[in-house]
Amino acid sequence: MKVKLFASFRDGRFIEKEWDYVEGSTVSRILEELNINKKDVGVLLVNSRHAETDYKLEKGDTLSIFPVIGGG
């Protein structure tokens, strides 16, 4: 599985990484392993489609994680 981080989530982490995971892991578990608080997540995409934190990841998936972006 590939994990892509965007904006401030890259700070002190990575931009893109091949990720070894336990089959059936959820997006929520990956967020926990990355120490990313769910409330700080604005958009989650799996294979370029919107996903929820309970989505079960599969081999070959690409998870993209975007932070909440403020503005005005």
PDB file of C-alpha atoms in Angstrom:
ATOM      1  CA  MET A   1       0.000   0.000   0.000  1.00  0.00           C
ATOM      2  CA  LYS A   2       1.145   3.536  -0.658  1.00  0.00           C
ATOM      3  CA  VAL A   3       0.529   6.448   1.733  1.00  0.00           C
ATOM      4  CA  LYS A   4       0.697  10.053   0.524  1.00  0.00           C
ATOM      5  CA  LEU A   5       0.699  12.968   2.937  1.00  0.00           C
ATOM      6  CA  PHE A   6      -0.130  16.558   2.036  1.00  0.00           C
ATOM      7  CA  ALA A   7       0.576  20.039   3.405  1.00  0.00           C
ATOM      8  CA  SER A   8       1.389  20.185   7.144  1.00  0.00           C
ATOM      9  CA  PHE A   9       1.105  16.392   7.545  1.00  0.00           C
ATOM     10  CA  ARG A  10       4.442  16.124   5.705  1.00  0.00           C
ATOM     11  CA  ASP A  11       6.294  18.069   8.414  1.00  0.00           C
ATOM     12  CA  GLY A  12       8.637  15.632  10.145  1.00  0.00           C
ATOM     13  CA  ARG A  13       7.150  12.674   8.276  1.00  0.00           C
ATOM     14  CA  PHE A  14       7.323  11.990   4.531  1.00  0.00           C
ATOM     15  CA  ILE A  15       5.661  12.931   1.257  1.00  0.00           C
ATOM     16  CA  GLU A  16       5.019   9.437  -0.092  1.00  0.00           C
ATOM     17  CA  LYS A  17       5.888   6.029   1.324  1.00  0.00           C
ATOM     18  CA  GLU A  18       5.288   2.362   0.628  1.00  0.00           C
ATOM     19  CA  TRP A  19       3.610   1.108   3.798  1.00  0.00           C
ATOM     20  CA  ASP A  20       3.644  -2.395   5.216  1.00  0.00           C
ATOM     21  CA  TYR A  21       0.424  -3.078   7.051  1.00  0.00           C
ATOM     22  CA  VAL A  22      -1.672  -5.869   8.472  1.00  0.00           C
ATOM     23  CA  GLU A  23      -4.279  -6.901   5.903  1.00  0.00           C
ATOM     24  CA  GLY A  24      -7.673  -5.552   6.870  1.00  0.00           C
ATOM     25  CA  SER A  25      -6.228  -2.531   8.665  1.00  0.00           C
ATOM     26  CA  THR A  26      -8.458   0.502   8.603  1.00  0.00           C
ATOM     27  CA  VAL A  27      -7.577   4.039   7.622  1.00  0.00           C
ATOM     28  CA  SER A  28      -8.056   4.903  11.294  1.00  0.00           C
ATOM     29  CA  ARG A  29      -5.253   2.527  12.283  1.00  0.00           C
ATOM     30  CA  ILE A  30      -2.855   4.140   9.786  1.00  0.00           C
ATOM     31  CA  LEU A  31      -3.739   7.577  11.179  1.00  0.00           C
ATOM     32  CA  GLU A  32      -2.946   6.318  14.679  1.00  0.00           C
ATOM     33  CA  GLU A  33       0.394   4.876  13.548  1.00  0.00           C
ATOM     34  CA  LEU A  34       1.250   8.228  11.946  1.00  0.00           C
ATOM     35  CA  ASN A  35       0.141  10.081  15.088  1.00  0.00           C
ATOM     36  CA  ILE A  36      -2.396  12.113  13.099  1.00  0.00           C
ATOM     37  CA  ASN A  37      -5.485  13.162  15.026  1.00  0.00           C
ATOM     38  CA  LYS A  38      -8.716  12.404  13.155  1.00  0.00           C
ATOM     39  CA  LYS A  39     -10.065  15.892  13.902  1.00  0.00           C
ATOM     40  CA  ASP A  40      -7.125  17.374  11.980  1.00  0.00           C
ATOM     41  CA  VAL A  41      -7.980  15.418   8.812  1.00  0.00           C
ATOM     42  CA  GLY A  42      -9.905  17.286   6.145  1.00  0.00           C
ATOM     43  CA  VAL A  43     -10.008  14.748   3.315  1.00  0.00           C
ATOM     44  CA  LEU A  44      -9.183  11.056   3.034  1.00  0.00           C
ATOM     45  CA  LEU A  45      -8.892   9.436  -0.371  1.00  0.00           C
ATOM     46  CA  VAL A  46      -8.311   5.782  -1.201  1.00  0.00           C
ATOM     47  CA  ASN A  47      -7.449   5.259  -4.849  1.00  0.00           C
ATOM     48  CA  SER A  48      -8.573   8.858  -5.563  1.00  0.00           C
ATOM     49  CA  ARG A  49     -12.028   8.281  -4.046  1.00  0.00           C
ATOM     50  CA  HIS A  50     -13.412   9.714  -0.817  1.00  0.00           C
ATOM     51  CA  ALA A  51     -13.065   7.286   2.107  1.00  0.00           C
ATOM     52  CA  GLU A  52     -14.035   7.166   5.762  1.00  0.00           C
ATOM     53  CA  THR A  53     -11.754   6.192   8.643  1.00  0.00           C
ATOM     54  CA  ASP A  54     -13.381   2.751   8.928  1.00  0.00           C
ATOM     55  CA  TYR A  55     -12.427   1.812   5.342  1.00  0.00           C
ATOM     56  CA  LYS A  56     -10.493  -1.482   5.283  1.00  0.00           C
ATOM     57  CA  LEU A  57      -7.371  -1.141   3.170  1.00  0.00           C
ATOM     58  CA  GLU A  58      -6.323  -3.728   0.607  1.00  0.00           C
ATOM     59  CA  LYS A  59      -3.112  -4.613  -1.184  1.00  0.00           C
ATOM     60  CA  GLY A  60      -2.346  -2.057  -3.889  1.00  0.00           C
ATOM     61  CA  ASP A  61      -4.401   0.764  -2.347  1.00  0.00           C
ATOM     62  CA  THR A  62      -3.127   4.334  -2.278  1.00  0.00           C
ATOM     63  CA  LEU A  63      -4.185   6.343   0.780  1.00  0.00           C
ATOM     64  CA  SER A  64      -3.969  10.136   0.492  1.00  0.00           C
ATOM     65  CA  ILE A  65      -4.347  12.212   3.661  1.00  0.00           C
ATOM     66  CA  PHE A  66      -5.076  15.951   3.591  1.00  0.00           C
ATOM     67  CA  PRO A  67      -5.317  18.227   6.634  1.00  0.00           C
ATOM     68  CA  VAL A  68      -8.153  20.597   7.392  1.00  0.00           C
ATOM     69  CA  ILE A  69      -7.415  23.854   5.607  1.00  0.00           C
ATOM     70  CA  GLY A  70      -8.638  27.111   7.084  1.00  0.00           C
ATOM     71  CA  GLY A  71      -9.072  30.364   5.339  1.00  0.00           C
ATOM     72  CA  GLY A  72     -11.387  33.159   4.811  1.00  0.00           C
TER      73      GLY A  72
END
